[in-house]
Coordinates of C-alpha atoms (C1' of nucleotides) in Angstrom, one line a residue:
Chain N
M16 CA -7.6 52.3 -31.6
S17 CA -10.8 50.7 -33.1
K18 CA -9.2 48.2 -35.5
P19 CA -8.4 44.9 -34.0
L20 CA -4.7 44.9 -35.0
Q21 CA -4.1 48.5 -34.1
K22 CA -2.0 47.7 -31.0
F23 CA 0.0 45.2 -33.0
V24 CA 0.7 47.8 -35.7
N25 CA 1.8 50.1 -32.9
R26 CA 4.2 47.5 -31.6
L27 CA 5.7 46.7 -35.0
T28 CA 6.1 50.4 -35.8
T29 CA 8.1 51.1 -32.6
R30 CA 10.7 48.7 -34.0
S31 CA 10.3 49.0 -37.8
A32 CA 9.3 51.5 -40.4
L33 CA 6.3 50.1 -42.2
S34 CA 4.8 51.2 -45.6
S35 CA 1.2 52.4 -45.5
E36 CA 0.2 49.5 -47.7
A37 CA 1.6 47.0 -45.1
I38 CA -0.2 48.8 -42.3
A39 CA -3.4 48.9 -44.3
G40 CA -3.1 45.2 -44.9
L41 CA -2.8 44.5 -41.2
L42 CA -5.6 46.8 -40.2
A43 CA -7.9 45.2 -42.7
L44 CA -7.8 41.9 -40.9
D45 CA -10.7 41.1 -38.7
P46 CA -9.9 38.2 -36.5
V47 CA -12.1 36.6 -33.9
K48 CA -11.8 38.2 -30.5
T49 CA -12.1 35.8 -27.5
T50 CA -12.0 36.3 -23.8
H51 CA -10.3 33.7 -21.6
Q52 CA -10.0 33.0 -18.0
A53 CA -6.7 32.4 -16.3
R54 CA -5.3 28.9 -16.8
W55 CA -7.4 28.1 -19.8
D56 CA -4.8 26.8 -22.3
L57 CA -5.0 28.6 -25.7
V58 CA -2.3 26.3 -27.1
R59 CA -0.8 23.1 -25.8
P60 CA 2.4 21.3 -26.7
G61 CA 2.0 19.0 -29.7
Q62 CA -0.9 21.0 -31.1
T63 CA -0.8 22.3 -34.6
V64 CA -2.2 25.8 -34.8
D65 CA -3.4 27.8 -37.7
F66 CA -3.6 31.2 -36.0
A67 CA -1.4 33.4 -33.8
C68 CA -2.6 34.9 -30.6
L69 CA -2.5 38.7 -30.3
V70 CA -2.9 39.9 -26.7
D71 CA -5.4 42.7 -26.5
S72 CA -5.5 42.9 -22.7
G73 CA -4.3 40.9 -19.8
L74 CA -1.1 38.8 -19.4
V75 CA -0.3 35.7 -21.3
G76 CA 2.4 33.1 -20.6
R77 CA 4.5 31.0 -22.9
W78 CA 5.6 27.8 -21.1
E79 CA 7.5 24.6 -21.7
Q80 CA 6.4 21.3 -20.2
F81 CA 8.5 18.6 -18.6
S82 CA 7.6 15.0 -19.0
D83 CA 6.1 14.9 -15.4
G84 CA 3.5 17.4 -16.6
S85 CA 5.0 20.3 -14.7
R86 CA 5.3 23.6 -16.5
R87 CA 7.8 26.5 -16.5
I88 CA 7.1 29.9 -17.9
A89 CA 9.6 31.1 -20.5
A90 CA 8.1 34.4 -21.4
I91 CA 5.2 36.7 -20.5
Y92 CA 3.4 38.8 -23.0
I93 CA 1.4 42.0 -22.6
A94 CA -1.1 43.9 -24.7
G95 CA 0.1 44.5 -28.2
D96 CA 2.3 41.3 -28.2
M97 CA 1.6 38.7 -30.8
C98 CA 2.6 36.1 -28.3
D99 CA 3.2 33.2 -30.7
L100 CA 4.1 35.0 -33.9
H101 CA 6.7 32.3 -34.1
S102 CA 3.9 29.8 -34.8
V103 CA 3.7 31.3 -38.3
P104 CA 6.9 29.6 -39.5
E105 CA 6.4 26.7 -37.0
P106 CA 2.7 25.8 -36.6
K107 CA 3.5 22.7 -34.6
A108 CA 3.7 23.9 -31.0
S109 CA 6.4 22.6 -28.7
W110 CA 5.2 25.3 -26.2
G111 CA 2.0 26.2 -24.4
I112 CA 0.2 29.5 -24.3
T113 CA -2.0 30.3 -21.4
P114 CA -3.5 33.5 -19.9
L115 CA -2.2 34.3 -16.5
N116 CA -5.3 36.3 -15.7
R117 CA -8.4 37.2 -17.6
A118 CA -7.3 38.1 -21.1
D119 CA -8.7 39.3 -24.4
I120 CA -7.1 37.6 -27.4
Y121 CA -7.4 38.0 -31.1
Q122 CA -6.8 34.8 -33.0
V123 CA -5.2 35.9 -36.2
P124 CA -5.2 33.3 -39.0
H125 CA -1.8 32.2 -40.2
D126 CA -3.0 32.4 -43.7
D127 CA -3.5 36.1 -43.5
L128 CA -0.2 36.7 -41.9
R129 CA 1.7 34.6 -44.4
R130 CA -0.1 36.3 -47.3
L131 CA 1.0 39.7 -45.9
F132 CA 4.5 38.3 -45.3
V133 CA 4.9 37.4 -49.0
K134 CA 3.3 40.5 -50.3
H135 CA 5.2 43.1 -48.3
A136 CA 8.9 42.7 -47.8
D137 CA 9.0 45.5 -45.3
L138 CA 6.4 43.7 -43.2
A139 CA 8.2 40.4 -43.5
M140 CA 11.3 42.1 -42.1
A141 CA 9.2 43.6 -39.3
F142 CA 7.8 40.2 -38.4
W143 CA 11.3 38.8 -38.3
R144 CA 12.6 41.7 -36.3
D145 CA 9.9 41.3 -33.7
T146 CA 10.7 37.6 -33.2
I147 CA 14.3 38.7 -32.9
A148 CA 13.3 41.0 -30.0
D149 CA 11.5 38.1 -28.4
A150 CA 14.5 35.9 -28.8
S151 CA 16.7 38.6 -27.3
I152 CA 14.5 38.7 -24.3
L153 CA 14.8 34.9 -23.9
A154 CA 18.6 35.2 -24.3
K155 CA 18.7 37.8 -21.6
L156 CA 16.5 35.8 -19.3
A157 CA 18.7 32.7 -19.8
T158 CA 21.8 34.6 -18.8
T159 CA 20.2 36.3 -15.8
L160 CA 19.0 32.9 -14.7
S161 CA 22.5 31.5 -15.0
G162 CA 24.5 34.5 -14.0
L163 CA 22.6 36.6 -11.4
P164 CA 21.5 35.8 -7.9
A165 CA 17.8 35.7 -7.3
R166 CA 17.3 39.2 -6.0
E167 CA 19.0 40.8 -8.9
R168 CA 17.3 38.5 -11.3
V169 CA 13.9 39.5 -9.9
A170 CA 14.8 43.1 -10.1
H171 CA 15.8 42.7 -13.7
I172 CA 12.5 41.1 -14.6
I173 CA 10.6 43.9 -12.9
C174 CA 12.6 46.5 -14.9
E175 CA 11.9 44.7 -18.1
F176 CA 8.2 44.6 -17.4
A177 CA 8.1 48.2 -16.4
I178 CA 9.7 49.4 -19.6
R179 CA 7.7 47.1 -21.8
S180 CA 4.5 48.2 -20.2
E181 CA 5.5 51.8 -20.6
V182 CA 6.1 51.4 -24.3
A183 CA 2.9 49.4 -24.8
G184 CA 1.0 52.1 -22.9
V185 CA -0.7 49.7 -20.5
L186 CA 0.2 51.5 -17.4
T187 CA -2.5 52.4 -14.9
G188 CA -1.8 56.0 -13.9
D189 CA 1.9 57.0 -13.9
T190 CA 3.2 54.3 -11.6
L191 CA 4.9 51.4 -13.2
T192 CA 3.0 48.3 -12.1
V193 CA 3.3 44.7 -12.9
P194 CA -0.1 43.1 -12.5
M195 CA 1.2 39.6 -11.8
T196 CA 0.9 37.1 -8.9
Q197 CA 4.0 36.2 -7.0
S198 CA 3.7 32.6 -8.1
H199 CA 3.8 33.3 -11.7
F200 CA 6.6 35.7 -11.2
A201 CA 8.5 33.1 -9.2
D202 CA 7.9 30.6 -12.0
L203 CA 9.5 32.9 -14.5
A204 CA 12.3 34.0 -12.3
G205 CA 13.2 30.4 -11.3
V206 CA 12.7 30.8 -7.5
S207 CA 10.3 29.2 -5.1
V208 CA 7.2 31.2 -4.2
V209 CA 8.5 31.4 -0.6
H210 CA 11.7 32.9 -1.6
M211 CA 10.0 35.3 -4.0
S212 CA 8.0 36.6 -1.2
R213 CA 11.1 37.3 0.8
I214 CA 12.9 38.9 -2.1
L215 CA 10.0 41.2 -2.8
R216 CA 9.8 42.2 0.9
S217 CA 13.5 42.9 0.8
L218 CA 13.1 45.1 -2.3
A219 CA 10.2 46.8 -0.7
E220 CA 12.2 47.5 2.5
D221 CA 14.9 49.1 0.4
G222 CA 12.2 51.4 -1.1
A223 CA 12.5 50.1 -4.6
I224 CA 9.0 48.7 -4.9
Q225 CA 5.7 48.2 -3.2
T226 CA 3.7 45.0 -3.3
E227 CA 0.0 44.4 -3.2
R228 CA -2.0 41.3 -3.8
G229 CA -1.5 40.5 -7.4
E230 CA 0.6 43.6 -8.1
I231 CA 4.1 45.0 -7.9
R232 CA 4.6 48.7 -8.1
V233 CA 7.9 50.4 -8.9
I234 CA 8.5 53.4 -6.7
D235 CA 12.1 54.1 -7.2
R236 CA 13.0 53.3 -10.8
A237 CA 16.6 54.4 -10.7
L238 CA 17.2 52.3 -7.6
I239 CA 15.7 49.0 -9.0
E240 CA 17.5 49.5 -12.3
R241 CA 20.7 49.9 -10.3
I242 CA 20.0 46.7 -8.4
A243 CA 19.2 44.9 -11.6
D244 CA 22.2 46.1 -13.5
F245 CA 19.6 47.0 -16.2
D246 CA 20.5 48.0 -19.8
P247 CA 17.4 48.1 -22.0
R248 CA 19.2 47.8 -25.3
Y249 CA 18.3 44.2 -25.7
L250 CA 14.6 45.1 -26.0
L251 CA 15.1 46.5 -29.5
L252 CA 12.9 49.5 -28.7
S253 CA 14.2 51.8 -31.4
R254 CA 13.5 51.6 -35.1
A255 CA 15.7 49.7 -37.5
P256 CA 17.7 51.8 -39.9
K257 CA 15.4 52.9 -42.7
Q258 CA 17.6 51.8 -45.6
M259 CA 17.4 48.2 -44.4
L260 CA 15.4 47.1 -47.5
S261 CA 16.5 49.8 -49.9
R262 CA 18.9 47.6 -51.9
Chain I
M1 CA 30.7 20.8 -50.2
S2 CA 32.9 23.3 -52.1
K3 CA 30.7 26.4 -52.0
P4 CA 31.1 28.5 -48.9
L5 CA 27.4 28.5 -48.0
Q6 CA 26.8 24.8 -48.7
K7 CA 26.6 23.9 -45.0
F8 CA 24.2 26.7 -44.4
V9 CA 22.0 25.6 -47.2
N10 CA 22.0 22.1 -45.7
R11 CA 21.0 23.6 -42.4
L12 CA 18.1 25.6 -43.9
T13 CA 16.8 22.7 -46.0
T14 CA 16.6 20.4 -43.0
R15 CA 13.9 22.8 -41.7
S16 CA 12.4 24.3 -44.8
A17 CA 11.8 23.4 -48.4
L18 CA 13.7 25.9 -50.6
S19 CA 13.3 26.7 -54.3
S20 CA 16.3 26.0 -56.5
E21 CA 16.5 29.7 -57.2
A22 CA 16.9 30.5 -53.6
I23 CA 19.5 27.9 -53.1
A24 CA 21.4 29.1 -56.1
G25 CA 21.3 32.6 -54.8
L26 CA 22.8 31.5 -51.5
L27 CA 25.5 29.3 -53.1
A28 CA 26.5 32.2 -55.4
L29 CA 27.7 34.2 -52.4
D30 CA 31.4 34.2 -51.9
P31 CA 32.0 35.7 -48.4
V32 CA 35.4 36.1 -46.8
K33 CA 36.6 33.2 -44.8
T34 CA 38.5 33.9 -41.7
T35 CA 40.1 31.7 -39.0
H36 CA 40.0 32.9 -35.4
Q37 CA 41.5 31.8 -32.2
A38 CA 39.5 31.2 -29.1
R39 CA 38.5 34.2 -27.1
W40 CA 38.9 36.6 -30.1
D41 CA 35.7 38.6 -30.2
L42 CA 34.0 38.6 -33.6
V43 CA 31.3 40.9 -32.3
R44 CA 31.0 42.9 -29.2
P45 CA 28.0 44.5 -27.5
G46 CA 27.3 48.0 -28.9
Q47 CA 28.9 47.3 -32.2
T48 CA 27.0 47.7 -35.4
V49 CA 27.7 44.9 -37.8
D50 CA 27.1 44.6 -41.6
F51 CA 27.7 40.9 -41.9
A52 CA 26.5 37.7 -40.2
C53 CA 28.8 35.0 -39.0
L54 CA 28.5 31.5 -40.5
V55 CA 30.3 28.9 -38.6
D56 CA 32.2 26.6 -40.9
S57 CA 34.1 24.7 -38.2
G58 CA 34.7 25.0 -34.5
L59 CA 32.4 26.3 -31.8
V60 CA 31.1 29.8 -31.3
G61 CA 29.4 31.3 -28.3
R62 CA 26.8 34.0 -28.1
W63 CA 27.1 35.9 -24.8
E64 CA 25.5 38.7 -22.9
Q65 CA 27.6 41.0 -20.7
F66 CA 26.9 42.5 -17.3
S67 CA 28.0 45.9 -16.3
D68 CA 30.9 44.6 -14.3
G69 CA 32.3 43.2 -17.6
S70 CA 31.6 39.6 -16.8
R71 CA 30.0 37.4 -19.5
R72 CA 27.5 34.6 -19.7
I73 CA 27.0 32.3 -22.6
A74 CA 23.5 32.2 -23.9
A75 CA 24.0 29.9 -26.8
I76 CA 26.6 27.8 -28.6
Y77 CA 26.8 27.3 -32.3
I78 CA 28.3 24.6 -34.4
A79 CA 29.3 24.2 -38.1
G80 CA 26.4 25.2 -40.4
D81 CA 24.9 27.6 -37.9
M82 CA 24.6 31.2 -39.0
C83 CA 25.2 32.2 -35.4
D84 CA 24.0 35.8 -35.6
L85 CA 21.5 35.6 -38.4
H86 CA 19.4 37.8 -36.1
S87 CA 21.8 40.6 -36.8
V88 CA 20.2 40.9 -40.2
P89 CA 17.1 42.6 -38.8
E90 CA 19.0 44.0 -35.9
P91 CA 22.5 45.1 -36.9
K92 CA 23.2 46.8 -33.6
A93 CA 24.5 44.1 -31.3
S94 CA 23.5 43.8 -27.7
W95 CA 25.3 40.5 -27.7
G96 CA 28.8 39.3 -28.3
I97 CA 30.1 36.5 -30.6
T98 CA 33.3 34.7 -29.7
P99 CA 34.8 31.4 -30.8
L100 CA 35.3 28.9 -28.0
N101 CA 38.1 27.3 -29.8
R102 CA 39.8 27.7 -33.1
A103 CA 37.0 28.3 -35.6
D104 CA 36.6 29.0 -39.3
I105 CA 34.0 31.7 -40.0
Y106 CA 32.5 33.1 -43.1
Q107 CA 31.4 36.7 -42.8
V108 CA 28.3 37.0 -44.9
P109 CA 27.3 40.5 -45.8
H110 CA 23.9 41.7 -44.6
D111 CA 23.3 43.3 -47.9
D112 CA 23.5 40.0 -49.7
L113 CA 21.2 38.3 -47.2
R114 CA 18.7 41.1 -47.3
R115 CA 18.7 41.1 -51.1
L116 CA 17.9 37.4 -51.1
F117 CA 15.3 37.9 -48.3
V118 CA 13.4 40.4 -50.5
K119 CA 13.7 38.4 -53.7
H120 CA 12.8 34.9 -52.5
A121 CA 9.8 34.7 -50.1
D122 CA 10.5 31.0 -49.4
L123 CA 14.0 31.9 -48.3
A124 CA 12.7 34.8 -46.2
M125 CA 10.4 32.3 -44.4
A126 CA 13.3 29.9 -44.0
F127 CA 15.5 32.6 -42.4
W128 CA 12.6 33.4 -40.1
R129 CA 12.1 29.8 -39.3
D130 CA 15.7 29.3 -38.5
T131 CA 15.7 32.2 -36.0
I132 CA 12.6 30.6 -34.5
A133 CA 14.5 27.4 -33.9
D134 CA 17.2 29.5 -32.3
A135 CA 14.7 31.2 -30.0
S136 CA 13.1 27.9 -29.2
I137 CA 16.5 26.6 -28.0
L138 CA 16.8 29.7 -25.8
A139 CA 13.3 29.2 -24.4
K140 CA 14.1 25.7 -23.5
L141 CA 17.4 26.7 -22.0
A142 CA 15.6 29.3 -19.8
T143 CA 13.1 26.8 -18.6
T144 CA 15.8 24.2 -17.8
L145 CA 17.8 26.8 -16.0
S146 CA 14.8 27.8 -13.9
G147 CA 13.2 24.4 -13.5
L148 CA 15.7 21.6 -13.5
P149 CA 18.4 20.8 -11.0
A150 CA 22.0 21.1 -12.3
R151 CA 22.5 17.5 -13.0
E152 CA 19.5 17.1 -15.3
R153 CA 20.2 20.5 -16.8
V154 CA 23.7 19.4 -17.8
A155 CA 22.3 16.2 -19.2
H156 CA 19.8 18.1 -21.2
I157 CA 22.4 20.3 -22.8
I158 CA 24.6 17.3 -23.6
C159 CA 21.6 15.7 -25.4
E160 CA 20.9 18.8 -27.3
F161 CA 24.5 19.0 -28.5
A162 CA 24.6 15.4 -29.4
I163 CA 21.6 15.6 -31.7
R164 CA 22.5 19.0 -33.2
S165 CA 26.0 17.7 -34.0
E166 CA 24.5 14.6 -35.5
V167 CA 22.2 16.5 -37.8
A168 CA 25.0 18.9 -38.7
G169 CA 27.2 15.9 -39.5
V170 CA 30.1 17.1 -37.4
L171 CA 30.6 13.9 -35.4
T172 CA 34.0 12.4 -35.3
G173 CA 33.4 8.7 -35.7
D174 CA 30.1 7.3 -34.6
T175 CA 30.4 8.4 -31.0
L176 CA 28.5 11.5 -30.0
T177 CA 31.1 14.0 -28.7
V178 CA 30.8 17.5 -27.4
P179 CA 34.2 19.1 -28.0
M180 CA 33.9 21.8 -25.3
T181 CA 35.8 22.7 -22.2
Q182 CA 34.1 22.3 -18.8
S183 CA 34.3 25.9 -18.1
H184 CA 32.4 26.9 -21.2
F185 CA 29.9 24.2 -20.5
A186 CA 29.5 25.4 -16.9
D187 CA 29.0 28.9 -18.1
L188 CA 26.1 27.9 -20.4
A189 CA 24.6 25.6 -17.9
G190 CA 24.7 28.1 -15.1
V191 CA 26.9 26.1 -12.6
S192 CA 30.3 26.7 -11.2
V193 CA 33.2 24.9 -12.9
V194 CA 33.8 23.0 -9.7
H195 CA 30.3 21.7 -9.6
M196 CA 30.3 21.0 -13.3
S197 CA 33.3 18.7 -12.8
R198 CA 31.5 16.8 -10.0
I199 CA 28.3 16.5 -12.1
L200 CA 30.2 15.1 -15.1
R201 CA 32.0 12.6 -12.9
S202 CA 28.6 11.5 -11.5
L203 CA 27.2 11.1 -15.0
A204 CA 30.3 9.2 -16.0
E205 CA 30.0 6.9 -12.9
D206 CA 26.5 6.1 -14.0
G207 CA 27.8 5.1 -17.4
A208 CA 26.1 7.8 -19.4
I209 CA 29.2 9.6 -20.6
Q210 CA 32.9 9.7 -20.6
T211 CA 35.0 12.8 -20.2
E212 CA 38.4 13.7 -21.5
R213 CA 40.2 17.0 -21.5
G214 CA 38.1 19.3 -23.6
E215 CA 35.6 16.7 -24.6
I216 CA 32.5 14.9 -23.4
R217 CA 31.5 11.6 -25.1
V218 CA 28.0 10.1 -24.9
I219 CA 28.2 6.4 -24.4
D220 CA 24.7 5.6 -23.3
R221 CA 22.3 7.8 -25.2
A222 CA 19.1 6.3 -23.9
L223 CA 20.3 6.7 -20.4
I224 CA 21.3 10.4 -20.7
E225 CA 18.1 11.2 -22.5
R226 CA 16.2 9.6 -19.7
I227 CA 18.2 11.6 -17.1
A228 CA 17.6 14.8 -19.0
D229 CA 13.9 14.2 -19.7
F230 CA 14.8 15.0 -23.3
D231 CA 12.2 15.7 -26.0
P232 CA 13.8 17.0 -29.2
R233 CA 10.7 18.5 -30.7
Y234 CA 11.8 22.0 -29.7
L235 CA 14.7 21.8 -32.1
L236 CA 12.5 22.1 -35.2
L237 CA 14.4 19.3 -37.0
S238 CA 11.7 18.5 -39.5
R239 CA 10.6 20.4 -42.5
A240 CA 7.8 22.9 -42.4
P241 CA 4.6 21.9 -44.3
K242 CA 5.2 22.5 -48.0
Q243 CA 2.0 24.5 -48.5
M244 CA 3.2 27.2 -46.1
L245 CA 3.7 29.8 -48.8
S246 CA 1.2 28.5 -51.4
R247 CA -1.4 31.1 -50.8
Chain P
dC30 C1' 61.3 23.8 -19.7
dG31 C1' 58.2 26.8 -17.9
dC32 C1' 53.9 28.9 -18.1
dA33 C1' 49.0 29.1 -18.8
dG34 C1' 44.8 27.0 -19.0
dC35 C1' 42.0 23.0 -17.7
dT36 C1' 40.5 19.7 -14.2
dT37 C1' 40.0 17.7 -9.8
dT38 C1' 39.6 17.6 -4.7
dG39 C1' 38.5 19.2 -0.1
dA40 C1' 36.1 22.1 3.2
dG41 C1' 33.3 25.6 4.8
dA42 C1' 29.6 28.7 3.8
dA43 C1' 25.8 31.0 1.4
dT44 C1' 21.8 30.7 -1.2
dC45 C1' 17.7 28.9 -1.8
dC46 C1' 14.4 25.0 -1.2
dT47 C1' 10.9 22.2 1.1
dC48 C1' 7.7 21.4 4.4
dA49 C1' 4.2 23.0 7.3
dA50 C1' 1.2 26.1 9.4
dC51 C1' -1.3 30.3 9.3
dT52 C1' -3.5 34.7 7.6
dA53 C1' -5.9 37.3 4.3
dT54 C1' -8.5 37.9 0.2
dT55 C1' -11.5 36.5 -3.5
dG56 C1' -14.9 33.8 -5.5
dT57 C1' -19.0 30.5 -5.2
dG58 C1' -23.2 28.0 -4.1
dG59 C1' -27.0 27.5 -1.2
Chain U
dC23 C1' -26.1 37.1 2.5
dC24 C1' -23.4 33.7 4.7
dA25 C1' -20.6 29.7 4.8
dC26 C1' -17.1 27.5 2.6
dA27 C1' -13.6 26.7 -0.8
dA28 C1' -9.9 28.2 -3.4
dT29 C1' -6.2 31.3 -4.2
dA30 C1' -2.5 34.4 -2.7
dG31 C1' 0.8 35.6 0.4
dT32 C1' 3.6 35.2 4.8
dT33 C1' 6.5 33.3 8.4
dG34 C1' 9.6 29.9 10.6
dA35 C1' 12.8 26.1 10.7
dG36 C1' 15.7 22.7 8.9
dG37 C1' 18.1 20.9 5.1
dA38 C1' 19.8 20.3 0.3
dT39 C1' 22.1 22.1 -3.4
dT40 C1' 25.5 24.7 -5.0
dC41 C1' 29.1 28.3 -4.4
dT42 C1' 33.5 30.1 -3.1
dC43 C1' 38.1 29.7 -1.8
dA44 C1' 42.3 27.4 -1.9
dA45 C1' 45.5 24.1 -3.5
dA46 C1' 47.4 20.8 -6.4
dG47 C1' 47.9 17.8 -10.6
dC48 C1' 47.7 17.6 -15.4
dT49 C1' 48.2 18.8 -20.4
dG50 C1' 49.7 21.3 -24.2
dC51 C1' 52.2 25.0 -26.2
dG52 C1' 55.7 28.5 -27.1

DNA sequence: CGCAGCTTTGAGAATCCTCAACTATTGTGG
DNA sequence: CCACAATAGTTGAGGATTCTCAAAGCTGCG
């Protein structure tokens, strides 16, 4: 786990088979590591960036801005996520990237990623596949926002975080925790902070979760998955067929 | 416009510079063209597909399914869109693809697209970039769903369709029309059909649009863009910098 | 001509929001 | 180390948005 991009390699290889050359190419990179406080914008809309942000620890939000300056979170990223890998093909940001709490970030130069993309077709496909997973999460979020009532929606987001955290190996102990404030959570789920507080209490009363300041703990996973109508297939957590590039 | 993939090439080249070899490779493909009625599923969740669907005419919806069988539309595609280009890196569908009205579809084999992806790095980047645009639309939809009241949300979706149709060149006459039923529209926008009807009437009373059975016409574009707080940057309608692959 | 799908309208109800006040916890400067 | 500020979460009450249910008119198609 010593190489900067090790967690990113782990992430990619859960979804794609990678050649040892491609892996070596990634691990050879040595990007700058920076630590940021919450609410310090890493990327702002309109900015043209020449690096992508790899989350090493902490939580990072991708947001969209309305013309009155208010923001809405579209996605939240955890350790191992290259949270704006999409900036490689589109360096002009229409989005913003901001840590939700103290976070360690590697700023990986686009040049390096593009060079590897051109050199290794399997890695190119893995990059593509990872942004597909990201898009799939966005599609699911959009449909839960438009189709599910707030309580089920919140439960769904909790389930997603639980499983993503599990796969990323960022769990503290063996309980599934979401280390996020209720206001960030409310922002993502599209409910007011007040209503979020009540929903979480209701879920806690049912025995599905426990809440603590800045943290949500899943205590009955089967229950919350039932409430959420959760089916993890959209997360692309299994590897692509190996013969994908064989022709 | 005679080659099957001509519209797709046009779509890609609005966002990416492509070599003549890559273009020739695409235009050489000769996929099967099929015509489908509305509500005939092209792809269903769980299915593993070996082709991607290129919309030649008509409207096609991408939907997610809940466990009770109900569906929600996450995105709508128009002529020139490869509506499940994302199935190339992820052939196992968690989504569904269904025409919203009569539609002509080319079923382009994954094998062909993967072969071209490996052969032409610029095309690979263009594919990636196009799915980024798709994801960007999803991110914007998610944030409008969570952050804007129904009326502004509906206006935003109308603006998006107007400009996408314009770029794709599928406008009838010089009026910006969205040839979609209110129920599909309501589905995408996350409102009930009843409320959608009232919102559209309100927008029509303000002089922004006109409605007809199965059609919405924009008559005051500046006004509806103001109502929607619309900023088209997220649609990635300009070309990527040319030096993107020069290293 | 009849049926099926689309749209509209009305009315009552549920969900969820806003406002406001208050508590608890964490961080900061003197 | 304490006072104070800032952040996070909770609770109550009233109200706005939006939903559901029900019914009816309209349009196009077989």
